[in-house]
mmCIF file of C-alpha atoms and ligand atoms in Angstrom:
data_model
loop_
_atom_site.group_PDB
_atom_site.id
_atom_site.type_symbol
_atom_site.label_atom_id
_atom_site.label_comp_id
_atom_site.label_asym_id
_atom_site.label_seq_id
_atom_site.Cartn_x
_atom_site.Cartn_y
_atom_site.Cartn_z
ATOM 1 C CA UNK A 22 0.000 0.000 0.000
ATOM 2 C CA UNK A 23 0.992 3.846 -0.316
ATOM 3 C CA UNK A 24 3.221 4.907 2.484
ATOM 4 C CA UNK A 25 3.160 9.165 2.468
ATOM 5 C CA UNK A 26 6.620 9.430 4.500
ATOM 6 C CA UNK A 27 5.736 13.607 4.519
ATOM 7 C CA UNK A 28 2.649 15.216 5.553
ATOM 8 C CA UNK A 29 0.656 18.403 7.305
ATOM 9 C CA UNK A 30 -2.553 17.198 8.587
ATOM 10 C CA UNK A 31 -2.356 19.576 11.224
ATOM 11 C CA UNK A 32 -2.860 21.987 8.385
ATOM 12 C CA UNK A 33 -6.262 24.140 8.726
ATOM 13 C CA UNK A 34 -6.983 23.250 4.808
ATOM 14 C CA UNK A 35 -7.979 19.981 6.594
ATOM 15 C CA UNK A 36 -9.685 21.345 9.553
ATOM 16 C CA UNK A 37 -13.185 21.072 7.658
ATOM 17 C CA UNK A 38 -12.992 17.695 6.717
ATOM 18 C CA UNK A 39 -9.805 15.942 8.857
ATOM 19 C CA UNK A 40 -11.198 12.885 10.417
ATOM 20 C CA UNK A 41 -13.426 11.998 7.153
ATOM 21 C CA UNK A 42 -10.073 12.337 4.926
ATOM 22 C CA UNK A 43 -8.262 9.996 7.093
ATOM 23 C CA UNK A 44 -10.960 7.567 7.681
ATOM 24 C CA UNK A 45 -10.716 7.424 3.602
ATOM 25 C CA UNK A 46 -7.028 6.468 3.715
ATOM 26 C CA UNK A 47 -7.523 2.551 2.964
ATOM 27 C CA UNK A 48 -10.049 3.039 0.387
ATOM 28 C CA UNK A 49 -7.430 4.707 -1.418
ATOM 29 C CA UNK A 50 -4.883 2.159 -0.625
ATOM 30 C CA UNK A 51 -2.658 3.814 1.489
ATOM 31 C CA UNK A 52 -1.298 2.288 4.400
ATOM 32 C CA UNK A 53 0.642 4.265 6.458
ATOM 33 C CA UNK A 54 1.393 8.107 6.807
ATOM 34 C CA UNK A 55 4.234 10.312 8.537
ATOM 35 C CA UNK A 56 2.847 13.584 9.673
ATOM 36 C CA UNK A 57 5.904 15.862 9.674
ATOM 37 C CA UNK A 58 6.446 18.940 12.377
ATOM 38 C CA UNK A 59 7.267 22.636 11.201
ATOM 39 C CA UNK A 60 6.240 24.593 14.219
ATOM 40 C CA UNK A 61 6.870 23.745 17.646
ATOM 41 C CA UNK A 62 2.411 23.659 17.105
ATOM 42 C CA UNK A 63 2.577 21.809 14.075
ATOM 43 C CA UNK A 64 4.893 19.019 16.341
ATOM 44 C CA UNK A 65 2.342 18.854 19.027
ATOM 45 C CA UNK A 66 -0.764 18.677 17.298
ATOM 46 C CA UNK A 67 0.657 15.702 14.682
ATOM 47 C CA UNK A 68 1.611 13.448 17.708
ATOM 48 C CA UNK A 69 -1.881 14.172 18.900
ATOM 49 C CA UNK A 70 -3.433 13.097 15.314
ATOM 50 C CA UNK A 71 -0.835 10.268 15.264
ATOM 51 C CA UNK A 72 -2.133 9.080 18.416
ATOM 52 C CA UNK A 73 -5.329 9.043 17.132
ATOM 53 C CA UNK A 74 -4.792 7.234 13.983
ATOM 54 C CA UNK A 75 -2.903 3.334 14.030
ATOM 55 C CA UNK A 76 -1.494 4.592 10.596
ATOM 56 C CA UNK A 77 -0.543 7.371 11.284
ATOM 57 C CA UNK A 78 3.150 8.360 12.840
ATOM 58 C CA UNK A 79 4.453 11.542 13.642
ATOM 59 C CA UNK A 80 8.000 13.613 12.926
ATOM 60 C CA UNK A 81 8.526 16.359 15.537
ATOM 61 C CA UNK A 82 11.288 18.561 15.258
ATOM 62 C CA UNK A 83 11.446 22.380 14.012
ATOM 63 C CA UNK A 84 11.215 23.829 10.198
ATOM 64 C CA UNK A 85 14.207 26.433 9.787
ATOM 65 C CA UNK A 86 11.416 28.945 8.966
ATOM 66 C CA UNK A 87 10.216 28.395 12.199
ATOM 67 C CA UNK A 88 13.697 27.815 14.371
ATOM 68 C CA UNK A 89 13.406 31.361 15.660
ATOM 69 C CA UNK A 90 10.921 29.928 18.351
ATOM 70 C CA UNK A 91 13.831 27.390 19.320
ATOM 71 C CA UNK A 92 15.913 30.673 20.044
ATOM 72 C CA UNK A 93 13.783 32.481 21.624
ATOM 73 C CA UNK A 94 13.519 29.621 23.830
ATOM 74 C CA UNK A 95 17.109 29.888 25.067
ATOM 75 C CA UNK A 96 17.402 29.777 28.345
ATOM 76 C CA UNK A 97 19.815 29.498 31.507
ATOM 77 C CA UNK A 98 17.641 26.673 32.156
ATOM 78 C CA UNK A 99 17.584 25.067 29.196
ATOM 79 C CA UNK A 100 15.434 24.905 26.203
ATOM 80 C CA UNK A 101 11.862 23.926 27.065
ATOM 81 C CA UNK A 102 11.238 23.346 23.291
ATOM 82 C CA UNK A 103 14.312 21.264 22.355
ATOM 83 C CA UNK A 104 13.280 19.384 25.635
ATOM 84 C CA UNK A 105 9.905 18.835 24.355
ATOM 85 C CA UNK A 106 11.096 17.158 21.271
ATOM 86 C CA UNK A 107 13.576 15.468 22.904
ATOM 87 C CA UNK A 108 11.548 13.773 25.815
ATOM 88 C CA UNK A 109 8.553 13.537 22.916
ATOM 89 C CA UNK A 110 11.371 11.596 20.677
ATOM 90 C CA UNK A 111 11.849 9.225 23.897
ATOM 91 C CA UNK A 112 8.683 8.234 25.356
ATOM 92 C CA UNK A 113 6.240 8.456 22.355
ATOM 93 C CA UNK A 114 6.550 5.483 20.410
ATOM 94 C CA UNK A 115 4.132 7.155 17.531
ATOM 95 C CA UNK A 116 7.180 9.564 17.155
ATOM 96 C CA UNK A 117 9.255 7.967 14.544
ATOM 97 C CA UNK A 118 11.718 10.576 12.938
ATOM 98 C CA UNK A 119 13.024 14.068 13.561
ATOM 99 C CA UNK A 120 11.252 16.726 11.400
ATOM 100 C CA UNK A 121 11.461 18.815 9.182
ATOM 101 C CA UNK A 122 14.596 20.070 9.771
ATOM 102 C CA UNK A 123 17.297 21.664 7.353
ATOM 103 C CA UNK A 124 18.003 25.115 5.645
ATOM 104 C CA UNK A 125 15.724 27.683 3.495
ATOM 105 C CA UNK A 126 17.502 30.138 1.769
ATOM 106 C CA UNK A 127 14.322 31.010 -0.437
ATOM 107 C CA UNK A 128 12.356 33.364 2.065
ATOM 108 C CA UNK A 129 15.074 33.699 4.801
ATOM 109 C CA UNK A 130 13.077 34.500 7.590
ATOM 110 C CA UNK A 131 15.860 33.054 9.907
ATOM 111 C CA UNK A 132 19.824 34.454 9.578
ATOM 112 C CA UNK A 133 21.486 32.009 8.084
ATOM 113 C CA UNK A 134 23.623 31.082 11.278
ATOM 114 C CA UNK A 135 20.625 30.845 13.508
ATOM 115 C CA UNK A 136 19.356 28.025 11.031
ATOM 116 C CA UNK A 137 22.478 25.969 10.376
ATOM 117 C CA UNK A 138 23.023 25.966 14.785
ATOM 118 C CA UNK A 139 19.680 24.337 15.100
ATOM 119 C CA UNK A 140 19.626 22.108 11.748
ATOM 120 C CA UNK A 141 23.116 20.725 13.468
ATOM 121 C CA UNK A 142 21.481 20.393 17.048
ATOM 122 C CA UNK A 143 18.534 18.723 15.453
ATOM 123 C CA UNK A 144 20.392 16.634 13.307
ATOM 124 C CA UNK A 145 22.708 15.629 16.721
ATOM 125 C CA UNK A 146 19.744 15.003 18.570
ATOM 126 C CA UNK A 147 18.745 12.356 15.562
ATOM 127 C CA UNK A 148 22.465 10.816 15.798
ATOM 128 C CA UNK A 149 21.705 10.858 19.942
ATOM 129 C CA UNK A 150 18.371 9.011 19.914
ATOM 130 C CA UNK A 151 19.026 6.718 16.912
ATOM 131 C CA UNK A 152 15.750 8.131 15.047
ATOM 132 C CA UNK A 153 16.049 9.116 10.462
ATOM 133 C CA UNK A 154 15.515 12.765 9.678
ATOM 134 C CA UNK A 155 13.563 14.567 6.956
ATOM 135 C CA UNK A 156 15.420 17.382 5.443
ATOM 136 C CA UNK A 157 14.122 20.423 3.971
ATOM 137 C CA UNK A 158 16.566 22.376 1.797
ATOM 138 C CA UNK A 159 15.642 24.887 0.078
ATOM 139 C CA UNK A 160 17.927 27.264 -2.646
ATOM 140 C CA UNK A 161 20.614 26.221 -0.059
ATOM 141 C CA UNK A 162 21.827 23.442 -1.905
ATOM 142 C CA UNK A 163 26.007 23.740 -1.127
ATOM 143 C CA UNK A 164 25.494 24.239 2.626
ATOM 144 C CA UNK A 165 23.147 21.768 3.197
ATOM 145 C CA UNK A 166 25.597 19.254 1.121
ATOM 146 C CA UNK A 167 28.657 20.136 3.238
ATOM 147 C CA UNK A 168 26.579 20.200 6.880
ATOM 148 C CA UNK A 169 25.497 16.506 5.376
ATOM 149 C CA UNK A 170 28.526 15.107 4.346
ATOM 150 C CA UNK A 171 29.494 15.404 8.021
ATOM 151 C CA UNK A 172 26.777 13.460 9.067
ATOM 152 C CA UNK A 173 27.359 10.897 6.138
ATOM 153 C CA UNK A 174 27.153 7.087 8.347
ATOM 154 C CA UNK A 175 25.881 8.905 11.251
ATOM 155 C CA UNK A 176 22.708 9.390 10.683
ATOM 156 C CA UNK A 177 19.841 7.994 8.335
ATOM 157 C CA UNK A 178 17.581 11.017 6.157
ATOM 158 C CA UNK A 179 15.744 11.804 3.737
ATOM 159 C CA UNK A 180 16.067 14.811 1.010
ATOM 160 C CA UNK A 181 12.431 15.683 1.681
ATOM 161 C CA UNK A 182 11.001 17.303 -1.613
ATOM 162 C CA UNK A 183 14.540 17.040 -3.632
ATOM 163 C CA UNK A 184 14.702 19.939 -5.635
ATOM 164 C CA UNK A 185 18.342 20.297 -6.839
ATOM 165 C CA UNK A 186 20.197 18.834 -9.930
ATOM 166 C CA UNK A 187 20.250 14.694 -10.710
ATOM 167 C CA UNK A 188 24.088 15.264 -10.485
ATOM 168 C CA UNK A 189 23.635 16.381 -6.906
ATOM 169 C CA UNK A 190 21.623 13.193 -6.643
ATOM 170 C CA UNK A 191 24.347 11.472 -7.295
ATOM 171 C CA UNK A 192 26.645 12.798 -4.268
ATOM 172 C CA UNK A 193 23.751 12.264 -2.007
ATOM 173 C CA UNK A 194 23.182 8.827 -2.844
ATOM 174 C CA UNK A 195 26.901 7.852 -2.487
ATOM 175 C CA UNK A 196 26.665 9.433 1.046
ATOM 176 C CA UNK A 197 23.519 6.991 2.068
ATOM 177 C CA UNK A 198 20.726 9.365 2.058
ATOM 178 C CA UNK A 199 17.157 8.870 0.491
ATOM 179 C CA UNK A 200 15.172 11.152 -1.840
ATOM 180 C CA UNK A 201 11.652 11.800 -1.231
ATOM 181 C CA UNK A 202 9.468 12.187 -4.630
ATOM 182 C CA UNK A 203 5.957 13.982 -4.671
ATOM 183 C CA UNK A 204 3.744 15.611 -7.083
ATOM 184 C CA UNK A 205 6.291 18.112 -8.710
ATOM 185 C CA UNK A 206 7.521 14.589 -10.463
ATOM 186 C CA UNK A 207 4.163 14.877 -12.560
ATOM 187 C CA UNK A 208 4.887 18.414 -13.293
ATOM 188 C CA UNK A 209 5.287 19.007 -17.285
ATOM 189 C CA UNK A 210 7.880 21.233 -16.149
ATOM 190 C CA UNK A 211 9.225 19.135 -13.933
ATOM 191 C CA UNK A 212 11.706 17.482 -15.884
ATOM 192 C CA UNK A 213 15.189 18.619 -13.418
ATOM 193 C CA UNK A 214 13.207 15.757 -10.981
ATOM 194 C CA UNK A 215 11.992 13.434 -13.294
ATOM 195 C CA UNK A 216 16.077 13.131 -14.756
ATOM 196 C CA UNK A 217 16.893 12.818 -10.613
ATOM 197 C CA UNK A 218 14.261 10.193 -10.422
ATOM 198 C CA UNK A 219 15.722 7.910 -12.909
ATOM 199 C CA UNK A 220 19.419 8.475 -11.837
ATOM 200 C CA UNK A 221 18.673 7.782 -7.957
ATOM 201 C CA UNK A 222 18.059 3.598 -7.509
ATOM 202 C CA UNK A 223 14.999 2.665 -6.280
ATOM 203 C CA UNK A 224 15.429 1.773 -3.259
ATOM 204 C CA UNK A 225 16.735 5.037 -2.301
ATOM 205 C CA UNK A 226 13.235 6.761 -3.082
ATOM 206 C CA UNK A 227 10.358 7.610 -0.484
ATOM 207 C CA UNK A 228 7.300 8.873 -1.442
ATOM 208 C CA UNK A 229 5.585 11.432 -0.384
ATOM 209 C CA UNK A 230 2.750 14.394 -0.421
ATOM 210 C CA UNK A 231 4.087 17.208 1.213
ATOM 211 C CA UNK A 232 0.103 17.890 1.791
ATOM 212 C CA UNK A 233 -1.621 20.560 1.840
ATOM 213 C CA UNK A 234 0.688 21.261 -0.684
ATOM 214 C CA UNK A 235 2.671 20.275 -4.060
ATOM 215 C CA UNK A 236 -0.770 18.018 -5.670
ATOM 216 C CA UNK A 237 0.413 16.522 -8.581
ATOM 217 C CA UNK A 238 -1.037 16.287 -12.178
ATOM 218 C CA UNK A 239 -4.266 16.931 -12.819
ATOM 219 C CA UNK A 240 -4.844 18.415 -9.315
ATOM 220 C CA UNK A 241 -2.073 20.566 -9.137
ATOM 221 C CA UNK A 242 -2.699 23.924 -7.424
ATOM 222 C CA UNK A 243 -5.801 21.910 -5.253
ATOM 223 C CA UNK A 244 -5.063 20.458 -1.789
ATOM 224 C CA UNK A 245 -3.182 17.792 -1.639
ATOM 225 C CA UNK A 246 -3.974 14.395 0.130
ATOM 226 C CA UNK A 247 -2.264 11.174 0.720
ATOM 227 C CA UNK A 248 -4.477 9.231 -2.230
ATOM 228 C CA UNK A 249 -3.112 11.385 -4.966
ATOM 229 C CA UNK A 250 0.359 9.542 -4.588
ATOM 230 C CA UNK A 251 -1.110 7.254 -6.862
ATOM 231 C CA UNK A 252 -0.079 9.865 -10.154
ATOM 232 C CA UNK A 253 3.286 10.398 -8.287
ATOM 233 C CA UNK A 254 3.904 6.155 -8.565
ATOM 234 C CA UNK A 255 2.256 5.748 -12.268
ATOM 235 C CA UNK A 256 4.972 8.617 -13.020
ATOM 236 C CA UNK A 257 8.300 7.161 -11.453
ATOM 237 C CA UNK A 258 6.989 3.550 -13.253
ATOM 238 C CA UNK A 259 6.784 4.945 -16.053
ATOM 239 C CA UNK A 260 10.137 6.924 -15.668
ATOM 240 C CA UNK A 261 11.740 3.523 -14.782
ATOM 241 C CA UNK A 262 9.984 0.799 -17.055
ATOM 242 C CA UNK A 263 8.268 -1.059 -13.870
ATOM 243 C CA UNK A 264 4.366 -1.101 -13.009
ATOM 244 C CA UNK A 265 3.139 1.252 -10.561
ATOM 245 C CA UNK A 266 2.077 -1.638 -8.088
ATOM 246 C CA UNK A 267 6.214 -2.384 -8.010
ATOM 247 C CA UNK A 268 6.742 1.157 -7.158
ATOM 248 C CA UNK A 269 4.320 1.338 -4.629
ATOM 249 C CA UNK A 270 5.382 -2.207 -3.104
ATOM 250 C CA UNK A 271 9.503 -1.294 -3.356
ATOM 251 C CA UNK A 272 9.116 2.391 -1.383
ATOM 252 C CA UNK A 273 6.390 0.979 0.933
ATOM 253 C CA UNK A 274 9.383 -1.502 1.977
ATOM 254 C CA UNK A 275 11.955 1.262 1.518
ATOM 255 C CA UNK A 276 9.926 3.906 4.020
ATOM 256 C CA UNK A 277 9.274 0.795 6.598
ATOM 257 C CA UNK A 278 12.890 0.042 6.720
ATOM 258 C CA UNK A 279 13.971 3.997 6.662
ATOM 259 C CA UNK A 280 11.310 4.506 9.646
ATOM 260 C CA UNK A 281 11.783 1.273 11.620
ATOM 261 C CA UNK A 282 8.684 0.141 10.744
ATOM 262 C CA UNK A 283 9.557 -3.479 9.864
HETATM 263 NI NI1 LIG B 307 6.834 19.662 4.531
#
């Protein structure tokens, strides 16, 4: 079955219709969803919906758009939001990855300091409690490959939402990491990811929603839900001469063994 390994049902595009979507999920064969943590609110309310839903799991950890909260929340006793992931990482077993983390150099609205400190104290805390990471990198492509290559064999991630060049691809692949694929694959101008997606081997590919947004072809610009994977699987089979059922079966396997899952 479909395994989204990146979503925002905490999002208020769902807030209408939340529980109805979800209770949908099997009809539209897919098994097993990652709700992913941008905001220290975002992380709280998606361990709440995971521990609502038996397919659903939850990522907490801070978005670099949102890391300013983490620094506001320096204290001389400590951080109480880097503690609440932390001790959330620990004791929830729902909680299976730190996320999303990384570095956004499109809107900037942290220094770029201030967001490679806490993409390095997130990504220690993933090294720390064992648990894979999804990366968001945006327009920050040569940082985020030199922070990474550090981490190469210490920790296990995904490049949420790859973006860059299928040459890059290549360098992350020979460090270990995975690529996750959404609806920009369908894109007709999406051919920089549909190049990446048949240089990077399969079992180095997670997919993924990214929803609310990112819907691929023919809903693109509507919300986005874990069902519409579906066009993002017919698109890498037909990018890599298998049948969409293989595509769905080889990165359901991939995501349960990148997760823990098995
Ligand atoms: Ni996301």
């Amino acid at each position: 079955m479909i395994f989204d390994t990146h979503a925002h049902y905490n999002d208020k595009q769902f807030d209408a219709d939340r529980d109805e979507l979800l209770s949908s999920m099997s009809e539209q064969n897919v098994g097993t969803i990652v709700n992913v943590g941008a905001s220290f609110e975002d992380c709280k309310n998606g361990v709440a919906l995971a521990k609502k839903y038996p397919f659903v799991y939850a990522a907490v950890g801070l978005h670099p758009d949102d890391v300013g909260e983490l620094e506001a929340a320096e204290s001389e006793s400590g951080n109480a939001i880097y503690k609440w992931i932390r001790e959330t990482a620990v004791i929830e077993p729902k909680v299976v990855a730190i996320g999303e983390i990384g570095l956004d150099y499109h809107w900037n609205v942290e220094a770029h300091d201030i967001q490679e400190k806490w993409f390095r104290r997130q990504l220690d805390l993933a090294e720390e409690l064992n648990l894979p990471v999804s990366v968001h990198s945006r327009d920050a492509a040569e940082d985020t490959l030199r922070i990474l290559k550090e981490y190469a064999g210490r920790i296990t991630a995904v490049m949420h939402c790859y973006s860059y060049s299928p040459e890059l691809a290549e360098e992350y692949v020979k460090l270990g990491y995975y690529f996750g694929i959404g609806g920009v694959v369908t894109f007709k101008n999406g051919k920089k990811l549909k190049r990446t997606a048949e240089v990077v081997p399969m079992d180095r590919i997670l997919l993924e929603t990214d929803c609310p947004y990112l819907a691929p072809d023919p809903y693109r610009g509507k919300r986005n839900q874990s069902g519409y994977i579906d066009y993002v699987a017919a698109e890498i089979a037909r990018l890599k001469g298998l049948t969409k059922e293989d595509v769905i079966a080889v990165t359901e396997a991939n995501a349960k063994r990148f997760f823990g899952l098995e």
